[in-house]
Amino acid sequence: MTGMTLDATARRGHALRAAVEQDLLTPDNPVIGLLDVTAIHETAAALRTAFATPGVTVTHTFAVKAAALVPVLRLLAGLGLGAEVASPGELSLARAAGLPADRIVLDSPAKTVAELREALALGIAVNADNPGELRRLDALRAASPSTSSLGLRVNPQVGGGSIGAMSTATATSKFGVALRDDGAEEWIAAAYADRPWLDRLHTHTGSQGVPLDLMAAGVRAAYDLAERVNAAAGRRQITTLDIGGGLPVNFASDEVTPTFDDCARLLRARVPGLFDGRYTVVTEFGRSLLAKAGTVLARVEYAKTAGGRPIAITHAGAQLATRTVFAPDAWPLRVAALDATGRPKGGDPVVQDVAGPCCFAGDLVARARPLPLLAEGDLVALLDTGAYYFSTHFAYNSLPRPAIHGYAASPDGSVRFALVRAAQTVEELLAESGAEESEALMGLGRS
Ligand SMILES: Cc1ncc(COP(=O)(O)O)c(C=O)c1O
């Protein structure tokens, strides 16, 4: 805590207690998500400051997949950010948040003709993933003019990080045009030469588990390619370099590391031409903007033991911590043990499992974790869950998506909450489970 402001750790502590006091966690809502709005403001400001360069236009877009919540997109829009979208659903969220077309960029490896047509009609930027998509853009542009800025995504094939599923720049990654494959560079040169309207180049090579050096190498490869394309064109054909997102997050403590400053400093050293004013720079950070702002708060419904192992059965499991449950080594989370009032629980650490509510044995958010012994009625907090945990649902067991609340904590410890997303209702669960079609199969299959 410094002076009259609270740091993020103190703000979270107040919010956890206040969420209980203000009845956000109820018998009917045994798990909720919390978002520190002050942290989002601070992180967005840190991003803008880190990349700010006199004479350079930098457009920061937020990767909607990281937190597909309209109020979050609206808040970020007010802070000057745009949106990177990868589906018609994400595009509609960005538009519902009031984002103008010139601050939206559409990426995704499987865009349909209809999606592309809509993007071109709206004038939003599109990064084509592959030659087939570029041919579709040719046809759509020929049919009707568009103001969209259009580009190509390349995979610089600089290598993967420690999480295979998150590594987009491996030799055989499904994303973009594989730059080092035989004939790829020639094909790209011709693609730009044939299409004077192609004015951007995109790469997204960073991610959780990918060292910053490797991300910078990917950006460098894309920059060098843009320079060669422009030299061949004899003009500045590529005017925008979209460097993607992918700054990793520290899930081990409250320290923010690496920072946006670390990232921008490295890019300035490795790719100085990116910041000399000849290119507009676009970024697409997701996890690093939201992760540390989020916390999941859940009740311990029961405490038991099995084979000598204490197990806390909570309401936070695979339905929202999907990656952590299915790939625990890649996505470990800190779990805080709290008492029923939402305050840190005391007591000697006891090795225990923290389980979720789903009906499969692996539904654990922490295994053999030393924590004060959890008891029925206690609470657990899953930390750093602001990115991907509120948008990577798993519909197993028809568990509802939890309510998400934004919060602002004052130095006197008082906390104001605002509902970001209501908990999914039983009616909504029924609707997405075909309840309207309950008779649909009765007349089929009978001889
Ligand atoms: C094209 C693209 N841009 C941006 C992102 C956001 O990445 P991160 O959340 O790691 O910053 C992703 C994540 O999958 C992506 O695929």
Tab-separated table of C-alpha atoms and ligand atoms in Angstrom:
chain	number	residue	atom	x	y	z
A	1	MET	CA	0.000	0.000	0.000
A	2	THR	CA	1.384	3.425	-0.913
A	3	GLY	CA	0.099	6.777	0.369
A	4	MET	CA	-3.551	7.269	-0.403
A	5	THR	CA	-3.804	4.474	-2.947
A	6	LEU	CA	-4.080	0.737	-2.515
A	7	ASP	CA	-1.964	-1.704	-4.433
A	8	ALA	CA	-3.587	-4.560	-6.325
A	9	THR	CA	-3.002	-7.077	-3.525
A	10	ALA	CA	-4.704	-4.836	-0.960
A	11	ARG	CA	-7.562	-4.059	-3.338
A	12	ARG	CA	-8.150	-7.775	-3.919
A	13	GLY	CA	-8.131	-8.487	-0.180
A	14	HIS	CA	-10.827	-5.872	0.413
A	15	ALA	CA	-12.880	-7.097	-2.536
A	16	LEU	CA	-12.886	-10.716	-1.347
A	17	ARG	CA	-14.147	-9.711	2.076
A	18	ALA	CA	-16.641	-7.202	0.680
A	19	ALA	CA	-18.012	-9.746	-1.812
A	20	VAL	CA	-19.082	-11.864	1.150
A	21	GLU	CA	-20.369	-8.909	3.172
A	22	GLN	CA	-22.374	-7.614	0.215
A	23	ASP	CA	-23.889	-11.050	-0.465
A	24	LEU	CA	-22.441	-11.548	-3.929
A	25	LEU	CA	-21.526	-15.089	-2.919
A	26	THR	CA	-24.800	-16.691	-1.889
A	27	PRO	CA	-26.097	-20.249	-1.510
A	28	ASP	CA	-27.446	-19.899	-5.068
A	29	ASN	CA	-24.249	-18.311	-6.380
A	30	PRO	CA	-21.473	-20.370	-4.766
A	31	VAL	CA	-18.864	-19.216	-7.283
A	32	ILE	CA	-18.298	-15.751	-8.749
A	33	GLY	CA	-15.693	-13.904	-10.758
A	34	LEU	CA	-14.227	-10.565	-9.661
A	35	LEU	CA	-12.447	-7.984	-11.809
A	36	ASP	CA	-10.296	-5.181	-10.399
A	37	VAL	CA	-11.296	-2.189	-12.529
A	38	THR	CA	-8.444	-0.046	-11.177
A	39	ALA	CA	-5.988	-2.724	-12.275
A	40	ILE	CA	-7.444	-2.694	-15.791
A	41	HIS	CA	-7.004	1.095	-15.944
A	42	GLU	CA	-3.410	0.793	-14.704
A	43	THR	CA	-2.490	-2.033	-17.060
A	44	ALA	CA	-3.961	-0.300	-20.113
A	45	ALA	CA	-2.045	2.869	-19.180
A	46	ALA	CA	1.169	0.853	-18.770
A	47	LEU	CA	0.699	-0.653	-22.232
A	48	ARG	CA	0.097	2.701	-23.891
A	49	THR	CA	3.035	4.338	-22.123
A	50	ALA	CA	5.424	1.498	-22.946
A	51	PHE	CA	4.815	1.705	-26.698
A	52	ALA	CA	4.235	5.473	-26.995
A	53	THR	CA	6.722	6.903	-29.494
A	54	PRO	CA	6.700	10.395	-31.000
A	55	GLY	CA	5.664	10.241	-34.639
A	56	VAL	CA	4.424	6.646	-34.488
A	57	THR	CA	0.766	5.650	-34.564
A	58	VAL	CA	0.271	2.660	-32.284
A	59	THR	CA	-3.134	0.982	-32.124
A	60	HIS	CA	-3.530	-1.378	-29.217
A	61	THR	CA	-6.314	-3.904	-29.686
A	62	PHE	CA	-7.459	-6.238	-26.931
A	63	ALA	CA	-7.763	-9.919	-27.860
A	64	VAL	CA	-11.454	-10.442	-27.114
A	65	LYS	CA	-10.960	-14.182	-26.570
A	66	ALA	CA	-9.150	-13.357	-23.325
A	67	ALA	CA	-12.237	-11.790	-21.708
A	68	ALA	CA	-15.313	-11.894	-23.908
A	69	LEU	CA	-17.276	-9.442	-21.760
A	70	VAL	CA	-18.909	-6.396	-23.332
A	71	PRO	CA	-18.407	-4.098	-20.286
A	72	VAL	CA	-14.690	-4.952	-20.295
A	73	LEU	CA	-14.446	-4.129	-24.006
A	74	ARG	CA	-16.370	-0.919	-23.388
A	75	LEU	CA	-14.007	0.058	-20.559
A	76	LEU	CA	-10.963	-0.679	-22.704
A	77	ALA	CA	-12.491	1.231	-25.618
A	78	GLY	CA	-12.824	4.244	-23.326
A	79	LEU	CA	-9.148	3.842	-22.490
A	80	GLY	CA	-8.283	4.054	-26.172
A	81	LEU	CA	-7.959	0.368	-27.034
A	82	GLY	CA	-9.508	-1.500	-29.929
A	83	ALA	CA	-10.441	-5.166	-30.314
A	84	GLU	CA	-8.896	-8.174	-32.020
A	85	VAL	CA	-11.736	-10.523	-32.897
A	86	ALA	CA	-11.655	-14.070	-34.179
A	87	SER	CA	-15.283	-15.020	-34.801
A	88	PRO	CA	-18.656	-13.454	-35.654
A	89	GLY	CA	-19.522	-13.672	-31.950
A	90	GLU	CA	-16.438	-11.754	-30.887
A	91	LEU	CA	-17.095	-9.190	-33.611
A	92	SER	CA	-20.612	-8.635	-32.314
A	93	LEU	CA	-19.288	-8.170	-28.770
A	94	ALA	CA	-16.816	-5.560	-30.003
A	95	ARG	CA	-19.582	-3.752	-31.863
A	96	ALA	CA	-21.912	-3.973	-28.868
A	97	ALA	CA	-19.150	-2.284	-26.859
A	98	GLY	CA	-19.306	0.603	-29.331
A	99	LEU	CA	-15.920	0.054	-30.930
A	100	PRO	CA	-15.525	1.879	-34.237
A	101	ALA	CA	-14.542	-0.132	-37.314
A	102	ASP	CA	-11.094	1.411	-37.487
A	103	ARG	CA	-10.217	-0.065	-34.088
A	104	ILE	CA	-11.242	-3.642	-34.875
A	105	VAL	CA	-9.088	-6.282	-36.540
A	106	LEU	CA	-10.365	-9.687	-37.624
A	107	ASP	CA	-8.014	-12.665	-37.323
A	108	SER	CA	-8.961	-16.337	-37.302
A	109	PRO	CA	-7.840	-19.241	-39.410
A	110	ALA	CA	-11.341	-20.258	-40.559
A	111	LYS	CA	-13.183	-17.148	-41.702
A	112	THR	CA	-16.178	-17.957	-43.858
A	113	VAL	CA	-17.097	-16.004	-46.987
A	114	ALA	CA	-20.000	-14.452	-45.066
A	115	GLU	CA	-17.694	-13.302	-42.249
A	116	LEU	CA	-15.245	-11.808	-44.717
A	117	ARG	CA	-18.046	-10.085	-46.607
A	118	GLU	CA	-19.365	-8.530	-43.392
A	119	ALA	CA	-15.882	-7.390	-42.334
A	120	LEU	CA	-15.297	-5.736	-45.702
A	121	ALA	CA	-18.719	-4.078	-45.614
A	122	LEU	CA	-18.009	-2.712	-42.133
A	123	GLY	CA	-14.531	-1.543	-43.112
A	124	ILE	CA	-12.731	-3.470	-40.367
A	125	ALA	CA	-9.165	-4.667	-40.887
A	126	VAL	CA	-8.665	-8.307	-41.850
A	127	ASN	CA	-5.524	-10.419	-41.680
A	128	ALA	CA	-5.820	-13.248	-44.194
A	129	ASP	CA	-4.501	-16.513	-42.826
A	130	ASN	CA	-3.718	-18.364	-46.038
A	131	PRO	CA	-3.783	-18.283	-49.853
A	132	GLY	CA	-7.348	-19.593	-50.015
A	133	GLU	CA	-8.583	-16.756	-47.852
A	134	LEU	CA	-6.714	-14.243	-49.963
A	135	ARG	CA	-8.501	-15.591	-53.060
A	136	ARG	CA	-11.826	-15.088	-51.290
A	137	LEU	CA	-10.830	-11.499	-50.530
A	138	ASP	CA	-9.960	-10.995	-54.205
A	139	ALA	CA	-13.439	-12.083	-55.226
A	140	LEU	CA	-15.222	-10.079	-52.551
A	141	ARG	CA	-13.270	-6.922	-53.350
A	142	ALA	CA	-14.008	-7.344	-57.042
A	143	ALA	CA	-17.721	-7.620	-56.232
A	144	SER	CA	-17.863	-4.576	-54.023
A	145	PRO	CA	-15.343	-1.960	-52.941
A	146	SER	CA	-14.241	-1.763	-49.315
A	147	THR	CA	-12.318	0.605	-47.095
A	148	SER	CA	-10.881	-2.262	-45.008
A	149	SER	CA	-7.152	-2.398	-44.478
A	150	LEU	CA	-6.129	-5.911	-45.510
A	151	GLY	CA	-3.069	-7.957	-44.736
A	152	LEU	CA	-1.542	-11.371	-44.518
A	153	ARG	CA	-0.596	-13.350	-41.429
A	154	VAL	CA	2.784	-15.031	-41.533
A	155	ASN	CA	4.240	-17.702	-39.320
A	156	PRO	CA	7.942	-16.893	-39.026
A	157	GLN	CA	8.573	-20.452	-37.776
A	158	VAL	CA	10.960	-19.231	-35.083
A	159	GLY	CA	10.058	-22.116	-32.773
A	160	GLY	CA	7.757	-22.995	-29.907
A	161	GLY	CA	7.644	-22.266	-26.199
A	162	SER	CA	7.067	-24.484	-23.187
A	163	ILE	CA	3.328	-24.995	-23.885
A	164	GLY	CA	2.852	-26.797	-27.186
A	165	ALA	CA	-0.819	-25.857	-27.528
A	166	MET	CA	0.046	-22.154	-27.226
A	167	SER	CA	2.986	-22.147	-29.653
A	168	THR	CA	1.946	-20.489	-32.902
A	169	ALA	CA	5.370	-20.207	-34.550
A	170	THR	CA	6.415	-23.844	-34.818
A	171	ALA	CA	7.379	-25.323	-38.179
A	172	THR	CA	3.961	-26.922	-38.600
A	173	SER	CA	1.675	-24.450	-36.788
A	174	LYS	CA	-1.790	-24.115	-38.315
A	175	PHE	CA	-1.596	-20.302	-38.341
A	176	GLY	CA	-0.612	-18.026	-41.202
A	177	VAL	CA	1.630	-18.562	-44.192
A	178	ALA	CA	4.695	-20.546	-43.124
A	179	LEU	CA	7.446	-18.102	-44.054
A	180	ARG	CA	10.358	-20.507	-44.194
A	181	ASP	CA	8.665	-23.209	-46.240
A	182	ASP	CA	10.024	-23.762	-49.752
A	183	GLY	CA	8.718	-21.121	-52.122
A	184	ALA	CA	6.793	-19.231	-49.414
A	185	GLU	CA	8.755	-16.011	-49.665
A	186	GLU	CA	8.365	-15.944	-53.445
A	187	TRP	CA	4.640	-16.612	-53.104
A	188	ILE	CA	4.268	-13.790	-50.559
A	189	ALA	CA	6.227	-11.377	-52.771
A	190	ALA	CA	3.938	-12.169	-55.696
A	191	ALA	CA	0.817	-11.956	-53.516
A	192	TYR	CA	1.702	-8.388	-52.545
A	193	ALA	CA	2.882	-7.448	-56.034
A	194	ASP	CA	-0.425	-8.647	-57.506
A	195	ARG	CA	-2.505	-6.868	-54.875
A	196	PRO	CA	-1.471	-3.244	-54.447
A	197	TRP	CA	-4.262	-2.908	-51.859
A	198	LEU	CA	-2.619	-5.332	-49.403
A	199	ASP	CA	-1.241	-2.840	-46.906
A	200	ARG	CA	-0.543	-4.717	-43.698
A	201	LEU	CA	1.414	-7.679	-42.383
A	202	HIS	CA	0.557	-9.686	-39.278
A	203	THR	CA	2.341	-12.114	-36.996
A	204	HIS	CA	1.413	-13.395	-33.555
A	205	THR	CA	4.239	-15.448	-32.141
A	206	GLY	CA	4.246	-14.721	-28.412
A	207	SER	CA	2.149	-16.519	-25.819
A	208	GLN	CA	2.245	-17.998	-22.351
A	209	GLY	CA	5.379	-20.150	-22.219
A	210	VAL	CA	7.048	-18.318	-25.110
A	211	PRO	CA	10.159	-16.352	-24.058
A	212	LEU	CA	10.153	-12.666	-25.001
A	213	ASP	CA	13.273	-13.213	-27.110
A	214	LEU	CA	11.419	-15.638	-29.337
A	215	MET	CA	8.495	-13.267	-29.698
A	216	ALA	CA	10.911	-10.487	-30.678
A	217	ALA	CA	12.531	-12.808	-33.225
A	218	GLY	CA	9.098	-13.394	-34.764
A	219	VAL	CA	8.392	-9.670	-34.975
A	220	ARG	CA	11.857	-9.093	-36.462
A	221	ALA	CA	11.208	-11.693	-39.168
A	222	ALA	CA	7.886	-10.057	-40.064
A	223	TYR	CA	9.486	-6.608	-40.122
A	224	ASP	CA	12.320	-7.809	-42.405
A	225	LEU	CA	9.739	-9.351	-44.713
A	226	ALA	CA	7.778	-6.072	-44.854
A	227	GLU	CA	10.978	-4.225	-45.762
A	228	ARG	CA	11.653	-6.665	-48.613
A	229	VAL	CA	8.073	-6.432	-49.911
A	230	ASN	CA	8.227	-2.645	-49.832
A	231	ALA	CA	11.637	-2.582	-51.540
A	232	ALA	CA	10.281	-4.827	-54.319
A	233	ALA	CA	7.202	-2.629	-54.669
A	234	GLY	CA	9.366	0.495	-54.866
A	235	ARG	CA	6.960	2.174	-52.406
A	236	ARG	CA	5.695	1.805	-48.877
A	237	GLN	CA	3.015	-0.737	-49.743
A	238	ILE	CA	2.931	-2.293	-46.281
A	239	THR	CA	2.102	0.575	-43.975
A	240	THR	CA	0.905	-1.362	-40.915
A	241	LEU	CA	2.713	-4.022	-38.930
A	242	ASP	CA	0.490	-6.017	-36.584
A	243	ILE	CA	2.746	-7.737	-34.055
A	244	GLY	CA	0.008	-9.729	-32.288
A	245	GLY	CA	-0.114	-10.258	-28.540
A	246	GLY	CA	1.421	-12.900	-26.347
A	247	LEU	CA	3.180	-11.222	-23.440
A	248	PRO	CA	3.329	-14.021	-20.840
A	249	VAL	CA	1.918	-13.588	-17.345
A	250	ASN	CA	3.543	-14.439	-14.005
A	251	PHE	CA	1.099	-16.794	-12.274
A	252	ALA	CA	3.500	-17.446	-9.358
A	253	SER	CA	3.172	-14.192	-7.401
A	254	ASP	CA	1.551	-10.750	-7.490
A	255	GLU	CA	4.597	-9.307	-9.255
A	256	VAL	CA	3.903	-8.188	-12.816
A	257	THR	CA	6.725	-9.667	-14.876
A	258	PRO	CA	7.574	-9.362	-17.673
A	259	THR	CA	6.110	-5.871	-18.039
A	260	PHE	CA	4.909	-4.074	-21.154
A	261	ASP	CA	7.994	-1.891	-20.675
A	262	ASP	CA	10.241	-4.976	-20.865
A	263	CYS	CA	8.472	-6.005	-24.055
A	264	ALA	CA	8.616	-2.592	-25.739
A	265	ARG	CA	12.258	-2.074	-24.707
A	266	LEU	CA	13.257	-5.396	-26.247
A	267	LEU	CA	11.357	-4.655	-29.449
A	268	ARG	CA	12.963	-1.204	-29.697
A	269	ALA	CA	16.380	-2.868	-29.436
A	270	ARG	CA	15.706	-5.773	-31.771
A	271	VAL	CA	13.431	-4.099	-34.315
A	272	PRO	CA	14.287	-0.382	-34.224
A	273	GLY	CA	12.654	0.207	-37.605
A	274	LEU	CA	9.285	-0.619	-36.083
A	275	PHE	CA	9.445	2.614	-34.129
A	276	ASP	CA	10.947	5.031	-36.649
A	277	GLY	CA	7.617	6.337	-37.890
A	278	ARG	CA	7.412	4.491	-41.210
A	279	TYR	CA	4.878	1.954	-39.946
A	280	THR	CA	1.661	2.072	-37.987
A	281	VAL	CA	2.038	-0.504	-35.226
A	282	VAL	CA	-0.857	-2.697	-34.080
A	283	THR	CA	-0.731	-4.907	-30.978
A	284	GLU	CA	-3.193	-7.593	-29.829
A	285	PHE	CA	-2.446	-8.313	-26.179
A	286	GLY	CA	-4.989	-10.326	-24.183
A	287	ARG	CA	-3.718	-12.266	-21.179
A	288	SER	CA	-1.244	-9.630	-20.027
A	289	LEU	CA	-3.978	-6.962	-19.966
A	290	LEU	CA	-6.523	-8.842	-17.862
A	291	ALA	CA	-5.066	-11.857	-16.041
A	292	LYS	CA	-3.907	-10.160	-12.887
A	293	ALA	CA	-7.121	-8.161	-12.566
A	294	GLY	CA	-9.260	-11.277	-12.064
A	295	THR	CA	-10.084	-13.555	-9.143
A	296	VAL	CA	-12.498	-16.465	-8.834
A	297	LEU	CA	-14.141	-16.756	-5.409
A	298	ALA	CA	-15.826	-20.040	-4.510
A	299	ARG	CA	-17.295	-21.730	-1.466
A	300	VAL	CA	-15.969	-24.969	-0.021
A	301	GLU	CA	-19.117	-27.084	-0.018
A	302	TYR	CA	-17.569	-30.076	1.759
A	303	ALA	CA	-14.236	-31.120	3.206
A	304	LYS	CA	-13.307	-34.799	3.315
A	305	THR	CA	-10.327	-37.143	3.132
A	306	ALA	CA	-9.457	-40.030	0.824
A	307	GLY	CA	-6.425	-42.274	1.275
A	308	GLY	CA	-5.194	-39.847	3.891
A	309	ARG	CA	-5.416	-36.863	1.496
A	310	PRO	CA	-7.635	-33.964	2.624
A	311	ILE	CA	-9.851	-32.748	-0.212
A	312	ALA	CA	-11.839	-29.516	-0.317
A	313	ILE	CA	-14.799	-29.837	-2.672
A	314	THR	CA	-15.464	-26.349	-4.036
A	315	HIS	CA	-17.628	-24.839	-6.761
A	316	ALA	CA	-14.680	-23.749	-8.920
A	317	GLY	CA	-13.559	-26.483	-11.273
A	318	ALA	CA	-13.258	-27.394	-14.910
A	319	GLN	CA	-16.363	-25.416	-15.908
A	320	LEU	CA	-14.282	-22.231	-15.617
A	321	ALA	CA	-10.687	-23.266	-14.897
A	322	THR	CA	-10.754	-25.557	-17.899
A	323	ARG	CA	-7.136	-25.276	-18.950
A	324	THR	CA	-5.860	-25.559	-15.371
A	325	VAL	CA	-7.829	-28.730	-14.785
A	326	PHE	CA	-6.949	-30.452	-18.051
A	327	ALA	CA	-3.353	-29.214	-18.327
A	328	PRO	CA	-2.335	-28.490	-14.721
A	329	ASP	CA	1.393	-28.363	-15.422
A	330	ALA	CA	0.966	-25.732	-18.136
A	331	TRP	CA	-1.595	-23.616	-16.265
A	332	PRO	CA	-0.954	-23.788	-12.506
A	333	LEU	CA	-2.958	-21.322	-10.428
A	334	ARG	CA	-2.373	-19.870	-7.001
A	335	VAL	CA	-5.189	-20.761	-4.637
A	336	ALA	CA	-5.771	-18.645	-1.517
A	337	ALA	CA	-7.483	-20.265	1.463
A	338	LEU	CA	-10.050	-17.935	3.041
A	339	ASP	CA	-12.406	-18.256	5.962
A	340	ALA	CA	-16.149	-17.847	5.606
A	341	THR	CA	-15.835	-14.053	5.900
A	342	GLY	CA	-13.490	-13.852	2.923
A	343	ARG	CA	-10.396	-13.114	5.024
A	344	PRO	CA	-7.150	-15.125	4.730
A	345	LYS	CA	-7.385	-18.347	6.711
A	346	GLY	CA	-4.718	-19.005	9.311
A	347	GLY	CA	-3.192	-22.306	10.346
A	348	ASP	CA	-0.278	-24.511	9.415
A	349	PRO	CA	-0.107	-25.636	5.819
A	350	VAL	CA	-1.578	-29.072	5.204
A	351	VAL	CA	-1.063	-30.857	1.904
A	352	GLN	CA	-4.507	-31.103	0.310
A	353	ASP	CA	-6.387	-31.168	-2.971
A	354	VAL	CA	-8.729	-28.391	-4.012
A	355	ALA	CA	-11.423	-29.908	-6.194
A	356	GLY	CA	-14.202	-28.550	-8.362
A	357	PRO	CA	-17.826	-29.656	-8.643
A	358	CYS	CA	-17.556	-31.648	-11.885
A	359	CYS	CA	-18.175	-35.371	-12.026
A	360	PHE	CA	-14.768	-36.605	-13.086
A	361	ALA	CA	-11.802	-37.445	-10.885
A	362	GLY	CA	-9.386	-35.021	-12.478
A	363	ASP	CA	-11.494	-31.966	-11.650
A	364	LEU	CA	-8.865	-30.447	-9.344
A	365	VAL	CA	-7.615	-26.862	-9.404
A	366	ALA	CA	-4.757	-27.702	-7.014
A	367	ARG	CA	-3.188	-31.072	-6.226
A	368	ALA	CA	-1.263	-31.851	-3.074
A	369	ARG	CA	-1.051	-28.138	-2.290
A	370	PRO	CA	0.099	-27.025	1.182
A	371	LEU	CA	-2.604	-24.641	2.447
A	372	PRO	CA	-4.305	-23.965	5.776
A	373	LEU	CA	-6.694	-26.874	6.135
A	374	LEU	CA	-9.941	-25.982	4.365
A	375	ALA	CA	-13.241	-26.770	6.044
A	376	GLU	CA	-16.880	-26.744	4.981
A	377	GLY	CA	-18.066	-23.151	4.603
A	378	ASP	CA	-14.587	-21.737	3.967
A	379	LEU	CA	-13.813	-20.020	0.682
A	380	VAL	CA	-11.092	-20.327	-1.921
A	381	ALA	CA	-9.809	-17.655	-4.283
A	382	LEU	CA	-8.193	-18.593	-7.604
A	383	LEU	CA	-5.791	-15.762	-8.376
A	384	ASP	CA	-4.763	-14.199	-11.713
A	385	THR	CA	-7.882	-15.516	-13.430
A	386	GLY	CA	-8.979	-12.361	-15.280
A	387	ALA	CA	-7.913	-13.616	-18.706
A	388	TYR	CA	-9.325	-16.723	-20.367
A	389	TYR	CA	-11.006	-18.036	-17.186
A	390	PHE	CA	-14.193	-16.021	-17.762
A	391	SER	CA	-14.259	-16.883	-21.468
A	392	THR	CA	-13.030	-20.473	-21.710
A	393	HIS	CA	-16.102	-22.254	-20.441
A	394	PHE	CA	-16.702	-25.938	-20.332
A	395	ALA	CA	-20.383	-26.894	-20.419
A	396	TYR	CA	-19.861	-30.248	-18.691
A	397	ASN	CA	-22.479	-31.188	-16.066
A	398	SER	CA	-24.578	-28.245	-17.308
A	399	LEU	CA	-22.951	-26.059	-14.699
A	400	PRO	CA	-23.898	-22.400	-15.163
A	401	ARG	CA	-21.409	-19.720	-16.072
A	402	PRO	CA	-20.860	-17.675	-12.923
A	403	ALA	CA	-21.634	-13.997	-12.392
A	404	ILE	CA	-18.734	-11.590	-12.878
A	405	HIS	CA	-18.499	-8.380	-10.848
A	406	GLY	CA	-16.146	-5.463	-11.383
A	407	TYR	CA	-14.843	-3.727	-8.275
A	408	ALA	CA	-13.169	-0.563	-7.086
A	409	ALA	CA	-11.679	-0.485	-3.594
A	410	SER	CA	-11.089	2.737	-1.664
A	411	PRO	CA	-8.213	3.356	0.761
A	412	ASP	CA	-10.691	3.108	3.678
A	413	GLY	CA	-11.395	-0.476	2.634
A	414	SER	CA	-14.849	0.165	1.213
A	415	VAL	CA	-15.584	-1.560	-2.072
A	416	ARG	CA	-18.062	-0.740	-4.822
A	417	PHE	CA	-19.153	-3.508	-7.175
A	418	ALA	CA	-20.777	-3.413	-10.604
A	419	LEU	CA	-22.296	-6.442	-12.300
A	420	VAL	CA	-20.368	-7.264	-15.484
A	421	ARG	CA	-22.234	-10.456	-16.384
A	422	ALA	CA	-25.120	-12.099	-14.561
A	423	ALA	CA	-24.835	-15.773	-13.685
A	424	GLN	CA	-26.333	-18.033	-16.298
A	425	THR	CA	-29.886	-18.961	-15.343
A	426	VAL	CA	-31.494	-22.400	-15.417
A	427	GLU	CA	-33.719	-21.111	-18.233
A	428	GLU	CA	-30.656	-20.167	-20.287
A	429	LEU	CA	-29.114	-23.570	-19.595
A	430	LEU	CA	-32.322	-25.239	-20.757
A	431	ALA	CA	-32.386	-23.120	-23.915
A	432	GLU	CA	-28.809	-24.040	-24.874
A	433	SER	CA	-29.590	-27.683	-24.178
A	434	GLY	CA	-32.428	-28.023	-26.672
A	435	ALA	CA	-35.339	-27.725	-24.222
A	436	GLU	CA	-37.410	-26.035	-26.944
A	437	GLU	CA	-36.882	-29.133	-29.074
A	438	SER	CA	-37.748	-31.649	-26.379
A	439	GLU	CA	-40.004	-33.672	-28.709
A	440	ALA	CA	-37.620	-33.524	-31.666
A	441	LEU	CA	-36.431	-37.135	-31.622
A	442	MET	CA	-39.696	-38.806	-30.766
A	443	GLY	CA	-40.869	-39.237	-34.361
A	444	LEU	CA	-37.539	-40.312	-35.868
A	445	GLY	CA	-35.999	-43.768	-36.059
A	446	ARG	CA	-39.120	-45.817	-35.510
A	447	SER	CA	-39.743	-48.421	-38.210
B	1	LIG	C1	-4.092	-13.737	-33.325
B	1	LIG	C2	-4.017	-13.567	-31.860
B	1	LIG	N1	-3.769	-12.349	-31.363
B	1	LIG	C3	-3.708	-12.134	-30.027
B	1	LIG	C4	-3.876	-13.161	-29.121
B	1	LIG	C5	-3.798	-12.862	-27.641
B	1	LIG	O1	-2.726	-13.503	-27.059
B	1	LIG	P1	-2.376	-13.248	-25.513
B	1	LIG	O2	-3.647	-13.391	-24.753
B	1	LIG	O3	-1.380	-14.299	-25.192
B	1	LIG	O4	-1.820	-11.866	-25.408
B	1	LIG	C6	-4.127	-14.447	-29.594
B	1	LIG	C7	-4.308	-15.566	-28.644
B	1	LIG	O5	-4.587	-16.682	-28.955
B	1	LIG	C8	-4.200	-14.657	-30.992
B	1	LIG	O6	-4.455	-15.866	-31.499
